[in-house]
Structures are given as structure tokens and as C-alpha cells.
mmCIF file of C-alpha atoms and ligand atoms in Angstrom:
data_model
loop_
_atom_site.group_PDB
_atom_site.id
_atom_site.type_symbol
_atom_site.label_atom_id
_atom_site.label_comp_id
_atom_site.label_asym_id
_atom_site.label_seq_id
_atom_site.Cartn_x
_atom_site.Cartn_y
_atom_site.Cartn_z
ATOM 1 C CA UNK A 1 112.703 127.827 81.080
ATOM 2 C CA UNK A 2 109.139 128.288 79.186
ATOM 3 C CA UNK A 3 108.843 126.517 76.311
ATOM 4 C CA UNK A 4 106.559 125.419 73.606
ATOM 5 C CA UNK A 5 106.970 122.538 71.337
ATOM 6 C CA UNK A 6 105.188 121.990 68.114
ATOM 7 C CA UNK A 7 105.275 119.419 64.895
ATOM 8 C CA UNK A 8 103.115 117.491 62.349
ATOM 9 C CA UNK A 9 102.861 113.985 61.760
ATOM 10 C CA UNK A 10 106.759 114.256 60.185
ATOM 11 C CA UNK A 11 108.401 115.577 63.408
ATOM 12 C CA UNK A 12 106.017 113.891 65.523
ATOM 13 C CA UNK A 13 108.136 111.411 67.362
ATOM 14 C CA UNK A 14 111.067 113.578 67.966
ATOM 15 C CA UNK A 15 108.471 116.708 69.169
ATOM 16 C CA UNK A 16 107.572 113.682 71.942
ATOM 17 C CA UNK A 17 110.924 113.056 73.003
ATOM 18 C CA UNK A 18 111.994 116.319 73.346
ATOM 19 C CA UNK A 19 108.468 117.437 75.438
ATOM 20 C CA UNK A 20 109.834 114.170 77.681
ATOM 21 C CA UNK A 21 112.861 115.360 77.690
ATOM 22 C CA UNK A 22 112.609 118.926 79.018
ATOM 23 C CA UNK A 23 109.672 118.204 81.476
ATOM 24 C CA UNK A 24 111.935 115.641 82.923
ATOM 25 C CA UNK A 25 114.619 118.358 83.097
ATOM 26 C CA UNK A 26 112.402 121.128 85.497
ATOM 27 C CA UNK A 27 111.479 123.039 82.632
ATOM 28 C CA UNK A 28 107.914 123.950 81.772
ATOM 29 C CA UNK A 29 106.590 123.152 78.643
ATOM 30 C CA UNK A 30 103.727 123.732 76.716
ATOM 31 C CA UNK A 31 102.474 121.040 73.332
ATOM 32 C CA UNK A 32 100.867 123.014 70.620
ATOM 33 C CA UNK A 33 100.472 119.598 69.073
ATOM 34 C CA UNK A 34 100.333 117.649 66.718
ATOM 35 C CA UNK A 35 99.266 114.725 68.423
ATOM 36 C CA UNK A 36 99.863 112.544 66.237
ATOM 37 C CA UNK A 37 97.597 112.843 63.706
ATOM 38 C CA UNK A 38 98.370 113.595 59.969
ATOM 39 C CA UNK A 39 98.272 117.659 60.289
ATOM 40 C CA UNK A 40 99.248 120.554 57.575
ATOM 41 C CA UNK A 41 102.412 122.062 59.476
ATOM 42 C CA UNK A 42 101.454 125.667 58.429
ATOM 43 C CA UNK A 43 98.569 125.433 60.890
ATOM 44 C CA UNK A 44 100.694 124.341 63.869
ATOM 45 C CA UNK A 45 103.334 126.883 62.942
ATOM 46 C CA UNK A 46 100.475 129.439 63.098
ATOM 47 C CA UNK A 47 99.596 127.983 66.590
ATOM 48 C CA UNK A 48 103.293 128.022 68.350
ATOM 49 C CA UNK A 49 104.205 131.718 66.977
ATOM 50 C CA UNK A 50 100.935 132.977 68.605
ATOM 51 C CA UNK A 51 102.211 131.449 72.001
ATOM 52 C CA UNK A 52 105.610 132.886 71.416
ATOM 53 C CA UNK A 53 104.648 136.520 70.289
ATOM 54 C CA UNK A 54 102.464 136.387 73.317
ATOM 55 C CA UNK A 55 105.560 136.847 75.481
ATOM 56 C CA UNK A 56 104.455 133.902 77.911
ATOM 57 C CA UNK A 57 107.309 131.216 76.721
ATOM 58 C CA UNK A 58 111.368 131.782 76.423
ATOM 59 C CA UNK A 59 111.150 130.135 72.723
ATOM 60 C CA UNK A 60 109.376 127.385 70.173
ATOM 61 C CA UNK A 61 110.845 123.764 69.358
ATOM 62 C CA UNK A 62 108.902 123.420 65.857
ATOM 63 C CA UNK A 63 109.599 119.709 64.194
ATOM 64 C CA UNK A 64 108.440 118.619 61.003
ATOM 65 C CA UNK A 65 110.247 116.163 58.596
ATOM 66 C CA UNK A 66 113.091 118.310 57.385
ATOM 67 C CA UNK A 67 112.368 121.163 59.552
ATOM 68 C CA UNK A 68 111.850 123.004 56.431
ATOM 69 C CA UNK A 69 108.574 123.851 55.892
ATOM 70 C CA UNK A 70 107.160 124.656 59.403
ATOM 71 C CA UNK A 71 109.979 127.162 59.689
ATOM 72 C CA UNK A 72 109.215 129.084 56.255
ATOM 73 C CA UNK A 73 106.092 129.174 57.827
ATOM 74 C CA UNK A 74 107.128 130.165 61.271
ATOM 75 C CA UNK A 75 108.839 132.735 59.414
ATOM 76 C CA UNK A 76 106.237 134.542 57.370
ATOM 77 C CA UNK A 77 105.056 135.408 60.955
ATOM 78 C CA UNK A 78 105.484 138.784 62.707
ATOM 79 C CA UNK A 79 108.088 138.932 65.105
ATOM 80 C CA UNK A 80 109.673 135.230 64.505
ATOM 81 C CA UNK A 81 112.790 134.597 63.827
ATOM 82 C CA UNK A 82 113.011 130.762 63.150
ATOM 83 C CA UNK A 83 116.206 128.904 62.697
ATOM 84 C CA UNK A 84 116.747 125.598 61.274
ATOM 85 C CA UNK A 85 119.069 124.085 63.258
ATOM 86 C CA UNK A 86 121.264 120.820 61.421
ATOM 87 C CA UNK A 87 124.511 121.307 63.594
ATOM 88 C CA UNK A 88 125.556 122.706 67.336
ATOM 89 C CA UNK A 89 127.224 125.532 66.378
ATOM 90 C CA UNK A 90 124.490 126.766 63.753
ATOM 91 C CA UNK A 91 122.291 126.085 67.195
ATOM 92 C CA UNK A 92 124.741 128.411 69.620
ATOM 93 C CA UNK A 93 124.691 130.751 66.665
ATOM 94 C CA UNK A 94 120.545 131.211 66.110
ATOM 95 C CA UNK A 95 120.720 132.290 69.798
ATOM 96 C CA UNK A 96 124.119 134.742 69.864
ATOM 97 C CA UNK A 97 124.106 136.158 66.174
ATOM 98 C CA UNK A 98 120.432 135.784 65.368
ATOM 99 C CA UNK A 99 118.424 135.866 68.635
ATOM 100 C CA UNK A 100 116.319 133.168 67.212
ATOM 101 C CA UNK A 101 112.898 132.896 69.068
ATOM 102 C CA UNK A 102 111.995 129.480 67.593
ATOM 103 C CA UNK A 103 114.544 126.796 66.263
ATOM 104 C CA UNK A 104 112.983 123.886 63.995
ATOM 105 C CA UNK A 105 114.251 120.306 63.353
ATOM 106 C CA UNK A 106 113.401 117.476 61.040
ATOM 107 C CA UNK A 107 112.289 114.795 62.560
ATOM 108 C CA UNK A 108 113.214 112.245 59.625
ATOM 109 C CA UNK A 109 116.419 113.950 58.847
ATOM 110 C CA UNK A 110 118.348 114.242 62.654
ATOM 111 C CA UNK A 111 118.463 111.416 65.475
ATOM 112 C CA UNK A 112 116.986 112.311 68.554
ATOM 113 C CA UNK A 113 120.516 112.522 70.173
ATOM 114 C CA UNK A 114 121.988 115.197 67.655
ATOM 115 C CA UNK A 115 118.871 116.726 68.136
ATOM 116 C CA UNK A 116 118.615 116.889 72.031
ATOM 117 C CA UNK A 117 122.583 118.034 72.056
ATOM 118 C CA UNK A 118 121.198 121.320 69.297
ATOM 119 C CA UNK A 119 118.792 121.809 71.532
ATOM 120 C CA UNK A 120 120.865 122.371 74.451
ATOM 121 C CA UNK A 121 123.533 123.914 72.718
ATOM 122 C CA UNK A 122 120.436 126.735 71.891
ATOM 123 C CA UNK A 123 119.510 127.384 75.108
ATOM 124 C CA UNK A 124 123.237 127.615 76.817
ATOM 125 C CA UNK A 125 123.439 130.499 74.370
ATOM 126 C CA UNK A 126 122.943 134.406 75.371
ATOM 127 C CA UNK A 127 122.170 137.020 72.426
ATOM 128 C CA UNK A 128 125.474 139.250 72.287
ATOM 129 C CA UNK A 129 123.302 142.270 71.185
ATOM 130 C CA UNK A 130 125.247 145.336 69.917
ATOM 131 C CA UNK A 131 125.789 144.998 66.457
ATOM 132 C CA UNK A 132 123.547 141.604 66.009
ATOM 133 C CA UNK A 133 121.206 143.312 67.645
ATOM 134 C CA UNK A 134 121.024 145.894 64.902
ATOM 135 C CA UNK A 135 121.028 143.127 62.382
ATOM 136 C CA UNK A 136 118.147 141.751 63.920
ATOM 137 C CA UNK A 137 116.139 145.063 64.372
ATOM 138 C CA UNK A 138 116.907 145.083 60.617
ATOM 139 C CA UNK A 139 115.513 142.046 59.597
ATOM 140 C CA UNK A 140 111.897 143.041 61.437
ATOM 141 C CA UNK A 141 112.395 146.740 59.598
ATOM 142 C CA UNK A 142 111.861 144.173 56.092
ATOM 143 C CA UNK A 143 108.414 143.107 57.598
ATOM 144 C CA UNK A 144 106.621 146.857 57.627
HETATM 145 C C1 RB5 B 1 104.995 116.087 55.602
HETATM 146 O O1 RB5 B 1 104.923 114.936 54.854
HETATM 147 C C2 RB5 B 1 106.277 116.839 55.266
HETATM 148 O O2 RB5 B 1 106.134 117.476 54.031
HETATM 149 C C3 RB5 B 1 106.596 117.849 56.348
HETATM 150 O O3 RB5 B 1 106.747 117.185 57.555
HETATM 151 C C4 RB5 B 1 107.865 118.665 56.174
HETATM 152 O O4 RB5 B 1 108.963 117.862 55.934
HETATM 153 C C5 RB5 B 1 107.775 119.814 55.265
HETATM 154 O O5 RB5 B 1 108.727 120.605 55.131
#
């Protein structure tokens, strides 16, 4: 898969280890940053939706410390649909129910290991369309 990760200084570390991750698995990923610097999370929200709405990338990994903020950001975007993932069914879920385009973890709230098993758990997932489908056209009808 195509995917690009993103987080600020809070989700830093666990951004890291899921870019190792991934690569190490085949798939192709692309780092939005932070790199490790103290950052404002809005900004690399901004960043990572512009590669996703550009259609070149599957989905976004966005990480800050509670996942919080830099997915009420993500979400004030066009055409994202960000889901804060805390548990592997909410993760199968974003995908099947919500079609989710970027999921977002906190970095000081969920080990690397829960994290890395949501992750998966995401991407395993298909979107069942039909009537979630509708929901979802629904929720983008709310942004004109
Ligand atoms: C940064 O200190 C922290 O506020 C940020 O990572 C995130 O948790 C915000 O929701």
C-alpha cells in the first residue's frame, strides 16, 4: 500500500516506528514529518491531507499526543475523514462503516504494540459501501 505518516513532537516516536515498521513490511511510505522538532500539529495535519486528497496514497497515519488535536484538524479539511483510533475494532470499523481516509493515534496515550495491531486491523478492512456509503456521502454534503 501507499501511505503517508505524519506527527508533531507528541506522536513523534511512535510516527518513527510505524514509518519502520511498514517500509520493512513492502509498503511504500511517504513522512510528512515532523522530524522531531517541536511543531504546531495543525500545520502537519494541513501537510498529510494535501497528500491524501491528492489521490497519490491509500491513507494518512497522523500521531500526536492523544491523537486528538491533529485529527480535529485533519478534519476541518475537505474530503478527510479522520478517525481516532483507541481500540481494534473502532480501527476495522473507521475502514468498513466510516471509510476513514486517515486514522490518528496518540503517541503518549497507546504503546507502540496496541498501536501497530490498530493499524493493521485498519488496513485488513474493506469499506462495505451501500448504506455506509450513503452515510459517508452525507457527512461531505455537511461541508458545502
Ligand atoms: C503537544 O504538546 C500536544 O498538545 C499535541 O501533541 C496533542 O496531544 C494535541 O492534541
Amino acid at each position: 500500500m501507499k501511505i503517508v505518516v505524519g506527527s508533531d513532537h507528541g506522536g513523534f516516536d511512535l510516527k518513527e516506528e510505524l514509518r519502520r515498521r511498514l517500509t520493512e513490511e513492502g509498503h511504500e511510505v511517504t513522512d510528512v514529518g515532523c522530524h522531531g522538532e517541536r511543531v504546531d500539529y495543525p500545520d502537519i495535519a494541513r501537510d498529510l491531507c494535501a497528500v491524501v486528497n491528492g489521490g497519490g496514497v491509500d491513507f494518512g497515519i497522523l500521531c500526536c499526543g492523544t491523537g486528538i488535536g491533529i485529527g480535529i484538524a485533519a478534519n476541518k479539511i475537505h474530503g478527510i475523514r479522520a478517525a481516532l483510533c483507541t481500540d481494534c475494532y473502532s480501527a476495522r470499523m473507521a475502514k468498513e462503516h466510516n471509510n476513514a481516509n486517515v486514522i490518528t493515534f496518540g503517541g503518549r496515550t497507546a504503546g507502540v504494540e496496541h498501536v501497530w495491531e490498530m493499524v493493521k486491523a485498519y488496513m485488513a478492512a474493506e469499506h462495505l459501501g451501500g448504506t455506509h456509503a450513503v452515510r459517508v456521502e452525507k457527512i461531505h454534503a455537511l461541508e458545502r
